[in-house]
CSV table of C-alpha atoms and ligand atoms in Angstrom, one decimal:
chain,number,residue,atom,x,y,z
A,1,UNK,CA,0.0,0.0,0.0
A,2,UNK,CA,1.4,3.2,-0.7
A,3,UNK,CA,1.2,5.4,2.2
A,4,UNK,CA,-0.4,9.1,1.3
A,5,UNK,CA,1.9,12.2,2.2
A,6,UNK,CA,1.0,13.7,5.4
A,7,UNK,CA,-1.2,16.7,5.6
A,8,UNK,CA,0.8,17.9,9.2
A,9,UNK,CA,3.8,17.2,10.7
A,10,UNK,CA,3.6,17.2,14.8
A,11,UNK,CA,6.9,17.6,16.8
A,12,UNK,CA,6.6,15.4,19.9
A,13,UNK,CA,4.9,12.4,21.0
A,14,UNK,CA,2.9,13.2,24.5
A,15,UNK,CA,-0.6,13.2,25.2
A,16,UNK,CA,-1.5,16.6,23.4
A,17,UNK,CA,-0.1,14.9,19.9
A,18,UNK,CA,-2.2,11.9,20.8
A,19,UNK,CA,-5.2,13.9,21.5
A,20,UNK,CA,-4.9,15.7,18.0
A,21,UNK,CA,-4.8,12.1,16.4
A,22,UNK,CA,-7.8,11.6,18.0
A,23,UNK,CA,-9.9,15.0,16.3
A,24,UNK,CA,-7.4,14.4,13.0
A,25,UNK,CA,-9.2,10.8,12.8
A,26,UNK,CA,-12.9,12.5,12.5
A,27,UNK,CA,-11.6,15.6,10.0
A,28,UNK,CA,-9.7,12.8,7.9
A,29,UNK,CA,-6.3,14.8,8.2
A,30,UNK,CA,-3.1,12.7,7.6
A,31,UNK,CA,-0.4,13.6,10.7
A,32,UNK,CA,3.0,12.2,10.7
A,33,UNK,CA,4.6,12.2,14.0
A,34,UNK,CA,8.1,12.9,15.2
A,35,UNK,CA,8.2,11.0,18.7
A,36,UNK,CA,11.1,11.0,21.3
A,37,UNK,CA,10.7,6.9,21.4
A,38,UNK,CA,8.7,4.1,20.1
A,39,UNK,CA,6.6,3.7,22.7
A,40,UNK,CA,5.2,7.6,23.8
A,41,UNK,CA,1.9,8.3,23.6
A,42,UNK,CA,1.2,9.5,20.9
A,43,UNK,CA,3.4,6.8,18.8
A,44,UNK,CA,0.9,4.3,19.9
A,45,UNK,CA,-2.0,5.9,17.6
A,46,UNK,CA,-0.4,7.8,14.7
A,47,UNK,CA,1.1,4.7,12.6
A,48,UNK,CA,2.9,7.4,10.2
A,49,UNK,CA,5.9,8.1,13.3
A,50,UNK,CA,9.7,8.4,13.1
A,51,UNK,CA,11.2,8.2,16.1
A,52,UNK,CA,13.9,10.7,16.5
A,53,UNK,CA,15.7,14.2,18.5
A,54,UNK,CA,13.6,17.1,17.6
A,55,UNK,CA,16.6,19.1,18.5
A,56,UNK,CA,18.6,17.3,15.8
A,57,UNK,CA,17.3,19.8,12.3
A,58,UNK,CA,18.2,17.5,9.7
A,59,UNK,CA,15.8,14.7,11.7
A,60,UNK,CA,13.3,17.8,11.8
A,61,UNK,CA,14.1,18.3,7.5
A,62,UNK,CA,13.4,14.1,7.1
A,63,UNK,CA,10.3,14.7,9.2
A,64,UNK,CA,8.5,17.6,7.5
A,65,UNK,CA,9.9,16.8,3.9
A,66,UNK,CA,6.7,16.1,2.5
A,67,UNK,CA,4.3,17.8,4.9
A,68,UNK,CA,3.3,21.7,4.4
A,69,UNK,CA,2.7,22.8,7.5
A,70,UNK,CA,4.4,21.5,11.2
A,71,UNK,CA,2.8,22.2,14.4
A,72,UNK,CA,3.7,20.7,18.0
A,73,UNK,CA,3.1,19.1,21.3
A,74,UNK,CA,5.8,21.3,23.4
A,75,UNK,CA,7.0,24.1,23.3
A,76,UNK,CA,10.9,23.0,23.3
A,77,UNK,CA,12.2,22.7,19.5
A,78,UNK,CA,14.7,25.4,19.1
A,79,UNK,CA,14.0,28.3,17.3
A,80,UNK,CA,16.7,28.3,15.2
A,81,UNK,CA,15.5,24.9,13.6
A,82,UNK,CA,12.0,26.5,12.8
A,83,UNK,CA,13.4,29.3,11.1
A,84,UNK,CA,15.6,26.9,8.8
A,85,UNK,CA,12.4,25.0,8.0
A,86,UNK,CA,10.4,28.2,7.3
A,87,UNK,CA,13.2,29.0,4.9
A,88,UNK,CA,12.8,25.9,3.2
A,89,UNK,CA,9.5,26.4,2.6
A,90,UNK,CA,7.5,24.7,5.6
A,91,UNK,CA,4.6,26.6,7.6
A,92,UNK,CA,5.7,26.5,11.3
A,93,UNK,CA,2.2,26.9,13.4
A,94,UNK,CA,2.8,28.5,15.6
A,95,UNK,CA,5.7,30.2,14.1
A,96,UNK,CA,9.0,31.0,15.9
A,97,UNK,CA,8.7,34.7,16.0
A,98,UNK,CA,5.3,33.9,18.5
A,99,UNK,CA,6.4,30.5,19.8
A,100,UNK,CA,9.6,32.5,21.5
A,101,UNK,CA,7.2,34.3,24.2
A,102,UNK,CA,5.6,30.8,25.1
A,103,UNK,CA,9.7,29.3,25.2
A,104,UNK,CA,11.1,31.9,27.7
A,105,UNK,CA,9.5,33.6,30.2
A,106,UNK,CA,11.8,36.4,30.6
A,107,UNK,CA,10.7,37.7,27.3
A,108,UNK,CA,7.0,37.2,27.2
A,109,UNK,CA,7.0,39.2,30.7
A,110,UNK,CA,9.0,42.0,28.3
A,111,UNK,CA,6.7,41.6,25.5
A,112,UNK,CA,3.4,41.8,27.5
A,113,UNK,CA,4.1,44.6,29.3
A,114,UNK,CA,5.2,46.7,26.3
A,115,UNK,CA,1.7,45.6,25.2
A,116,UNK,CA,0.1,47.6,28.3
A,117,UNK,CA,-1.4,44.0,29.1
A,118,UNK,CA,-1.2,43.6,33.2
A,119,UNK,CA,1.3,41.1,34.9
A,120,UNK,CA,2.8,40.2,38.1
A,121,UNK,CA,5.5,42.6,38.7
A,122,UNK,CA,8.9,41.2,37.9
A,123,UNK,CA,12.7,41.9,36.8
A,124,UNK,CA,15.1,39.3,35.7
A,125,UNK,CA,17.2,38.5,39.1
A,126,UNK,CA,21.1,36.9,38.7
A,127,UNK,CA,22.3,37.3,41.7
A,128,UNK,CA,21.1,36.9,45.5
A,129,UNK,CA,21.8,40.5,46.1
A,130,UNK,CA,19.4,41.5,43.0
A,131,UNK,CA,16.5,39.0,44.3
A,132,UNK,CA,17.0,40.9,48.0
A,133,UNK,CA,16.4,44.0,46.5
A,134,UNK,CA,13.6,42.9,44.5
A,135,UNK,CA,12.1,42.0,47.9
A,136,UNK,CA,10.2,39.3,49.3
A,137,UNK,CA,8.4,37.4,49.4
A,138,UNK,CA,8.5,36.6,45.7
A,139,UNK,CA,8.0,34.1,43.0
A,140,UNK,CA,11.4,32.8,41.3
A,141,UNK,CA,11.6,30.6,37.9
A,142,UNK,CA,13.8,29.6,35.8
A,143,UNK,CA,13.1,31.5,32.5
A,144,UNK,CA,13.3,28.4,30.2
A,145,UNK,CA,12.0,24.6,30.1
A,146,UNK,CA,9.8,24.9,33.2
A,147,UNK,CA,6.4,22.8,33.0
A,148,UNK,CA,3.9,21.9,36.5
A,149,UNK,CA,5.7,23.6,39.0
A,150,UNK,CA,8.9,22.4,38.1
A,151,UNK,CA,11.4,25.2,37.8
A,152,UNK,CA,9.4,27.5,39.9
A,153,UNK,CA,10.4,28.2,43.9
A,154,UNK,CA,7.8,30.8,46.4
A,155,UNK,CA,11.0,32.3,48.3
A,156,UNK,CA,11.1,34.0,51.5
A,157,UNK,CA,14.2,34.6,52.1
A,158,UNK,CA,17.5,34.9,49.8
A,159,UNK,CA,18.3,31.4,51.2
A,160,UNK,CA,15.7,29.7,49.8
A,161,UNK,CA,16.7,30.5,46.5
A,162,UNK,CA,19.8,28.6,46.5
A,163,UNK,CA,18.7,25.9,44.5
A,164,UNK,CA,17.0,28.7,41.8
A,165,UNK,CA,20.4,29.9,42.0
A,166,UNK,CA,22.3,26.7,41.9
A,167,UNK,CA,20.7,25.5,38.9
A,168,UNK,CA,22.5,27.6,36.5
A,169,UNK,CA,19.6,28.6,34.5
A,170,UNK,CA,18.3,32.5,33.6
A,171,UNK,CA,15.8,33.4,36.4
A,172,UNK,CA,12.7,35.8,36.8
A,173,UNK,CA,11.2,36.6,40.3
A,174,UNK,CA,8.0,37.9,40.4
A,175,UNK,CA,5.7,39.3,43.2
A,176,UNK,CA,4.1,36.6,45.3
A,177,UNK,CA,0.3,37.1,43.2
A,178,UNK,CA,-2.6,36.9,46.2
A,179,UNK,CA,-4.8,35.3,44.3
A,180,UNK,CA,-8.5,34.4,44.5
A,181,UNK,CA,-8.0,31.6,42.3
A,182,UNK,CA,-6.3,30.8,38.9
A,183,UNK,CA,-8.2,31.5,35.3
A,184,UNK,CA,-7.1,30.1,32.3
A,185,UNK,CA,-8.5,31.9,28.6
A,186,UNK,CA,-8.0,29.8,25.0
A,187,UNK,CA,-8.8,31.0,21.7
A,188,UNK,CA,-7.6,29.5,18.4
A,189,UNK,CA,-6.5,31.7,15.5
A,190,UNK,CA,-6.1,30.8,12.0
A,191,UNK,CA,-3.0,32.5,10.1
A,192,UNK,CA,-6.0,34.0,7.8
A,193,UNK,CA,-7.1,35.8,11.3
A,194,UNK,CA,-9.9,33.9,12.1
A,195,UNK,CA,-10.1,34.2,16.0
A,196,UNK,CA,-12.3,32.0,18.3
A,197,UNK,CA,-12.5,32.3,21.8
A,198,UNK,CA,-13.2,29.4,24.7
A,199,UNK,CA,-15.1,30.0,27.5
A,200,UNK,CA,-13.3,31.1,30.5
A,201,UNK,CA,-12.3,28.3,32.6
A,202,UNK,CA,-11.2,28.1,36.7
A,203,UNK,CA,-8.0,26.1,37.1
A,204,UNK,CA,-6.9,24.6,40.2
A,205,UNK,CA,-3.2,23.7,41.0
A,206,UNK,CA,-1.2,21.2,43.6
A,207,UNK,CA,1.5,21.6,44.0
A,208,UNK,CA,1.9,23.3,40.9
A,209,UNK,CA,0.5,20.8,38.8
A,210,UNK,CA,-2.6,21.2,37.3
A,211,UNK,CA,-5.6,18.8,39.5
A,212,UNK,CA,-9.0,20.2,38.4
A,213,UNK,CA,-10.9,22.6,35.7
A,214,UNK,CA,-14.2,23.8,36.1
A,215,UNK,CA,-15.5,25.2,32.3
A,216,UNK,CA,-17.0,28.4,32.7
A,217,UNK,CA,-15.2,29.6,35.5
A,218,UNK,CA,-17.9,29.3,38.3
A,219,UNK,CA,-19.5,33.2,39.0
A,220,UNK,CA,-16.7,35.0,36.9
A,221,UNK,CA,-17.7,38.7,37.0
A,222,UNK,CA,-19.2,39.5,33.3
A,223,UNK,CA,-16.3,42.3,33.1
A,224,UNK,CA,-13.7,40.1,34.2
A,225,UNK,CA,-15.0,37.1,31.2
A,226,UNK,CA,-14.8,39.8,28.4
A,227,UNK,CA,-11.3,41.0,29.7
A,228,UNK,CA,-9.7,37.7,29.7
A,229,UNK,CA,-11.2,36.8,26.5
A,230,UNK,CA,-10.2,40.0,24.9
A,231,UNK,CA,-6.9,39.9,26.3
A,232,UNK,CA,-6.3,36.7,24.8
A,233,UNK,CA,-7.8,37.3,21.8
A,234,UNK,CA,-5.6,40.6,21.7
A,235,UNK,CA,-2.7,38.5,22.5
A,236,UNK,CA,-2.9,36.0,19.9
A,237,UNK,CA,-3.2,38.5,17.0
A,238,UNK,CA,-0.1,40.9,17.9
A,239,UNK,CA,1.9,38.1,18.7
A,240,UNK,CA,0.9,36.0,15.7
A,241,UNK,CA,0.2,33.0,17.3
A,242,UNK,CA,-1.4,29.7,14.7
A,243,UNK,CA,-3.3,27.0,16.5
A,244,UNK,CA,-4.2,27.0,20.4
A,245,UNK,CA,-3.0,30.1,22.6
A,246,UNK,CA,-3.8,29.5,26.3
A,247,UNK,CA,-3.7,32.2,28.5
A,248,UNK,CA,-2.7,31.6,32.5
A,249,UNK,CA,-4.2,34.3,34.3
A,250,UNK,CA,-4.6,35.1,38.2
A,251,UNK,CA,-7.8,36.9,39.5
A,252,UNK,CA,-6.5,38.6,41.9
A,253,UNK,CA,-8.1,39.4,45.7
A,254,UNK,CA,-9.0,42.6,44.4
A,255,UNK,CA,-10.7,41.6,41.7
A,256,UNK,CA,-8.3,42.2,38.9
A,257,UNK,CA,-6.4,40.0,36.3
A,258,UNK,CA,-2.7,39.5,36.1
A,259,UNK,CA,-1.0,37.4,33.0
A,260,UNK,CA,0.6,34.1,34.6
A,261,UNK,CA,1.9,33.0,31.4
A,262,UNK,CA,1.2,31.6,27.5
A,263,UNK,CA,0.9,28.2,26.0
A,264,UNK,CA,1.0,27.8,22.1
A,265,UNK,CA,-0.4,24.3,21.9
A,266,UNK,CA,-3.6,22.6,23.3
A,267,UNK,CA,-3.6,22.6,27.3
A,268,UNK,CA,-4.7,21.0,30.0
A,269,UNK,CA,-7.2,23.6,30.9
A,270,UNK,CA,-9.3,23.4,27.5
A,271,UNK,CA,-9.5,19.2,28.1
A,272,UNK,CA,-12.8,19.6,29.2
A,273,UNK,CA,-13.4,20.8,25.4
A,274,UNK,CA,-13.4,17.6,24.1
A,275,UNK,CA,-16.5,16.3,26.1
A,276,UNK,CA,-18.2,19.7,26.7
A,277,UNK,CA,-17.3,22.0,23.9
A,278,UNK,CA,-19.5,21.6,20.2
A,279,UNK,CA,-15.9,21.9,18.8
A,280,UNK,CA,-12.5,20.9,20.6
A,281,UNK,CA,-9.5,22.6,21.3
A,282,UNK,CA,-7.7,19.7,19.6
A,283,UNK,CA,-9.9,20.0,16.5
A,284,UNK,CA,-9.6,23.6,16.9
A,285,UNK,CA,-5.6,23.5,16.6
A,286,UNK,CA,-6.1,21.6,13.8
A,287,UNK,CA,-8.0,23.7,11.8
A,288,UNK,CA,-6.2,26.4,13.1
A,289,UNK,CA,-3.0,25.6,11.9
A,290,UNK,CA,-4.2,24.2,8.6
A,291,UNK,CA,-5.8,27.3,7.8
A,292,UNK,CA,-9.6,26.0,7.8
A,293,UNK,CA,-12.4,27.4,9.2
A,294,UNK,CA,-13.1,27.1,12.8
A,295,UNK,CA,-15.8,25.5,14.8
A,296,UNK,CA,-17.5,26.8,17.8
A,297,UNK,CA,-16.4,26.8,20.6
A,298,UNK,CA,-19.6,26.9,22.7
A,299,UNK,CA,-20.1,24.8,26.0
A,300,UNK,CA,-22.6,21.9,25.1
A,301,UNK,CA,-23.7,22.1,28.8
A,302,UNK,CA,-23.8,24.5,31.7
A,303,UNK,CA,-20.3,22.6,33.4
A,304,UNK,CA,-17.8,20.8,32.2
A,305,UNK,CA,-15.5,19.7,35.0
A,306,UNK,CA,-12.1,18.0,33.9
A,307,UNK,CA,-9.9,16.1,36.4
A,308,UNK,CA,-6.6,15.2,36.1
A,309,UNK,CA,-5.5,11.5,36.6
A,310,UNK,CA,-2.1,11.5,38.5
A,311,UNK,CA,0.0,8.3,38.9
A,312,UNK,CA,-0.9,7.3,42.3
A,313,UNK,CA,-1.8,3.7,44.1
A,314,UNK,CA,-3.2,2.3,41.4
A,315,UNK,CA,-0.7,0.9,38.7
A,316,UNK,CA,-2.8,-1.2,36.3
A,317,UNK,CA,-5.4,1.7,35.1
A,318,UNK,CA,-6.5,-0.7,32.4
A,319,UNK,CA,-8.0,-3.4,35.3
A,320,UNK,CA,-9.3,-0.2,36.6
A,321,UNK,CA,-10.7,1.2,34.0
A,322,UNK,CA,-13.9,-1.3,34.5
A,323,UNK,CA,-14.6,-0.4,38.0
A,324,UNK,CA,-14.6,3.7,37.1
A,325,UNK,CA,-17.0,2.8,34.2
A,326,UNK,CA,-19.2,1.0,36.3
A,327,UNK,CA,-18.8,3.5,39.5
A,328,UNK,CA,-19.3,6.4,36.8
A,329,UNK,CA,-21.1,5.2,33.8
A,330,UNK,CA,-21.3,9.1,32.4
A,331,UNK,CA,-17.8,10.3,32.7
A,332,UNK,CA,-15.4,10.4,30.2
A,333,UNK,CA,-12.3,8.9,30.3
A,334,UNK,CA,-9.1,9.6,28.5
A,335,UNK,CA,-5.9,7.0,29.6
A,336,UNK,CA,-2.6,8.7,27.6
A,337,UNK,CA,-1.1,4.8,27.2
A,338,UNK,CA,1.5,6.0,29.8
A,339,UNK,CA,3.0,4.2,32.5
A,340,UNK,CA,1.9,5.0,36.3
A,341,UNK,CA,4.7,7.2,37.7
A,342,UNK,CA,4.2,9.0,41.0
A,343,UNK,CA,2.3,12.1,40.4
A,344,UNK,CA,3.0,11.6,36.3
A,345,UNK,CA,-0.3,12.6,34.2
A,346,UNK,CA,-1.9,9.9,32.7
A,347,UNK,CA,-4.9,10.5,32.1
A,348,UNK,CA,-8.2,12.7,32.5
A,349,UNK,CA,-11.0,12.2,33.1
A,350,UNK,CA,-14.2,14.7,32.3
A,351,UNK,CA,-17.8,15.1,33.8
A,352,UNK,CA,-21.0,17.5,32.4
A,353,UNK,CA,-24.3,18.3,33.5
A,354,UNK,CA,-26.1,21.5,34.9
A,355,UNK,CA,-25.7,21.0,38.6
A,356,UNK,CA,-22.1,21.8,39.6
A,357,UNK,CA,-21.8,20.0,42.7
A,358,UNK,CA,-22.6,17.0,41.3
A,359,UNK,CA,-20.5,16.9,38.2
A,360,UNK,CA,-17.6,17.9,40.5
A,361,UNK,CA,-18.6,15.1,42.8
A,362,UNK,CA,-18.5,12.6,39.9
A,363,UNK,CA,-15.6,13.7,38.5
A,364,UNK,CA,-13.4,13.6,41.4
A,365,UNK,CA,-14.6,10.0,42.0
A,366,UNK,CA,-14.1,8.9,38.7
A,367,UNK,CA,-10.7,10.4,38.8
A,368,UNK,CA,-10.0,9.0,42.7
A,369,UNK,CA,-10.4,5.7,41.9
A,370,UNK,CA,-8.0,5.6,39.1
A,371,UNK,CA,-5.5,7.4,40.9
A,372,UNK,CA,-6.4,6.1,44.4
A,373,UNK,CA,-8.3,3.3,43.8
A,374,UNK,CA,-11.1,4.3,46.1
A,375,UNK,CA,-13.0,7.5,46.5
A,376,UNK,CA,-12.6,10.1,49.2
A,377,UNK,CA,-16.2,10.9,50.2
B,401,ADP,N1,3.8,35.2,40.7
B,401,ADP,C1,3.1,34.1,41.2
B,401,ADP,N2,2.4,34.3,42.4
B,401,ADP,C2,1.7,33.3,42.9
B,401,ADP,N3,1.7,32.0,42.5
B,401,ADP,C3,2.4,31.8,41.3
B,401,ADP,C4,3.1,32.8,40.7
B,401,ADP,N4,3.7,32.3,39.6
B,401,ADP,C5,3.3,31.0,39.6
B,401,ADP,N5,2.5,30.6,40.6
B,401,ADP,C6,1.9,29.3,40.9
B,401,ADP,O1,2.8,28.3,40.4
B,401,ADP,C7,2.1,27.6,39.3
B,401,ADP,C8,3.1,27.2,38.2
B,401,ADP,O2,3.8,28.4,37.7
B,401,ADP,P1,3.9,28.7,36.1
B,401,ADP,O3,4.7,29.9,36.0
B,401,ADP,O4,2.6,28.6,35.5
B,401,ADP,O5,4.9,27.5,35.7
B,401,ADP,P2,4.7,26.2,34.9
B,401,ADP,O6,5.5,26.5,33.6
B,401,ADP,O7,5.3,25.1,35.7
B,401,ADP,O8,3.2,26.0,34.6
B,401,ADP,C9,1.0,28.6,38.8
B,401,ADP,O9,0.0,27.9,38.2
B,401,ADP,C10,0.6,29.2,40.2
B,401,ADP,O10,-0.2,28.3,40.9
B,402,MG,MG1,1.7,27.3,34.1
């Protein structure tokens, strides 16, 4: 059989590339994979995968050879590799001139607040004498390669940034945000300007890691929806992001909303989407980045909620998998095909219907017993 050219090339083989396999399937679009071994994710259900380094740019070139466009599932792939492909005549979606502000934090801080767009108060800290002066208590990161909480330190004292410090890496410190709880804002844009926006979601974090979203964000101020949505939508089009732009955002104890940070790829907080949105944020990206027109993005119901499965007690989640169906019969469950790690995400799992409390109530179960194996209430 003679095996058609791919329609998209996706860097990296995690969940979010599987996910996109998943809404390619329905659309009929052909993706070829680059994975970082056999046996990721996303390599299980795209047959069309190389296995390779997507910081190596001739394994990129081998990759994208016959695909027009290339779009990702991390942020990571060096900048300097898009801009070769772009020169050889390859759509990068997002492109590197956007994807820098979701690679480095330093310089989306720079870039936002040129934009007049409100953040955390910052300044780029290299010594222990800067981050005293700054003052504390304060939020330290490293400016590069952080992802759940890793790569991020609440300090209190100059001492407890000596592991910031030690690890060599460009740091930011920001204010210590008081927040009233975390936000998160998704549109998709087309590279023809076509601009969709999600509802307004409530994320919740532990330990820095992403544990629960609640789609819309439960009793969000009418003025605070349209300025996160507009802010993101404003966002997107000056910085020219293709595909899925997620928005971070803190709403503040005073009522206001700061800019945590910017994703260029589906997120964890639009999950619920796939369940509880007429149109995906996967299937969004998709279109998105192949230039189609988008689909709506309305809630099918009132709430969504979205819980994260983290490895935990449980190792087999396949055994499991037939208790949760029969403990929750109407939640939705999505197992990544990765091993059980402590804390690792494997999975999600997503509940809907109009009475909050009970879709919470089902989704944390459903998501307790895979991570648990029993529930907590
Ligand atoms: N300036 C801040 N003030 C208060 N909490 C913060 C601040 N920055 C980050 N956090 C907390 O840490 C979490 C992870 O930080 P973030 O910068 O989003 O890093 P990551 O790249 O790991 O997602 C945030 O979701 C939030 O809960
Ligand atoms: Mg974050």
């Amino acid at each position: 059989m003679v095996v058609p050219s791919p329609q998209l090339a996706v860097i990296g083989g995690g969940q979010l590339a599987r996910m996109m396999q998943q809404a390619a399937i329905g659309l009929g679009i052909r993706i070829r994979l680059l994975a970082e071994a056999p046996d990721v994710s996303a390599a299980q259900v795209v047959p069309d995968h190389v296995v390779g380094d997507y910081t190596d740019l001739d394994t990129l070139r081998a990759i994208v050879a016959d695909a027009p466009v290339v779009t990702f599932d991390h942020e990571h792939v060096p900048p300097e590799h898009l801009r070769a492909l772009e020169t050889e005549g390859h759509a990068c979606r997002p492109g590197p001139h956007a994807l820098l502000y979701a690679q480095d934090k330093g310089d989306m801080r720079a870039r936002l607040s040129e934009m007049g767009i409100p953040c955390p108060r910052f300044r780029m800290v290299t010594t222990a004498e800067e981050l005293a002066s700054f003052g504390f208590p304060a939020v330290v990161k490293t400016t590069r390669g952080g992802y759940d909480g890793k790569g991020v330190w609440v300090v209190r004292s100059a001492a407890d940034a000596d592991e910031a410090f030690a690890s060599g890496r460009s740091l930011l410190a920001e204010e210590l945000v008081d927040f009233r709880r975390e936000l998160s804002a998704l549109v998709a844009r087309s590279p023809s300007g076509e601009v969709r926006a999600y509802p307004v979601v409530e994320s919740r974090q532990a330990n820095g890691v992403c544990a629960e979203v609640i789609a819309p964000a439960p009793d969000l101020d009418a003025g605070l929806d349209a300025e996160a949505r507009a802010m993101a939508e404003r966002i997107a089009t000056e910085l020219d992001v293709t595909g899925i732009l997620a928005v971070e955002l803190f709403e503040t104890a005073d009522g206001r909303l700061l800019v945590n940070e910017l994703a260029m790829r589906p997120h964890n907080t639009g999950h619920w989407s796939i369940d509880g949105a007429v149109t995906s944020q996967f299937e969004n990206h998709l279109r998105a980045v192949l230039d189609l027109p988008l689909g709506s993005t309305e809630a099918r119901t009132p709430f969504s909620v979205m819980v994260n499965i983290l490895g935990g007690a449980v190792e087999d989640l396949e055994a499991q998998r037939a208790v949760v169906l029969a403990a929750e019969p109407d939640v939705k469950v999505h197992l990544y095909g990765k091993s059980v790690k402590a804390g690792r995400k494997v999975g999600h799992v997503t509940a809907y219907g109009s009475d909050l409390d009970d879709v919470l109530a089902r989704a944390r179960r459903a998501a307790a017993l895979f991570t648990d194996g029993v529930t907590h209430d």
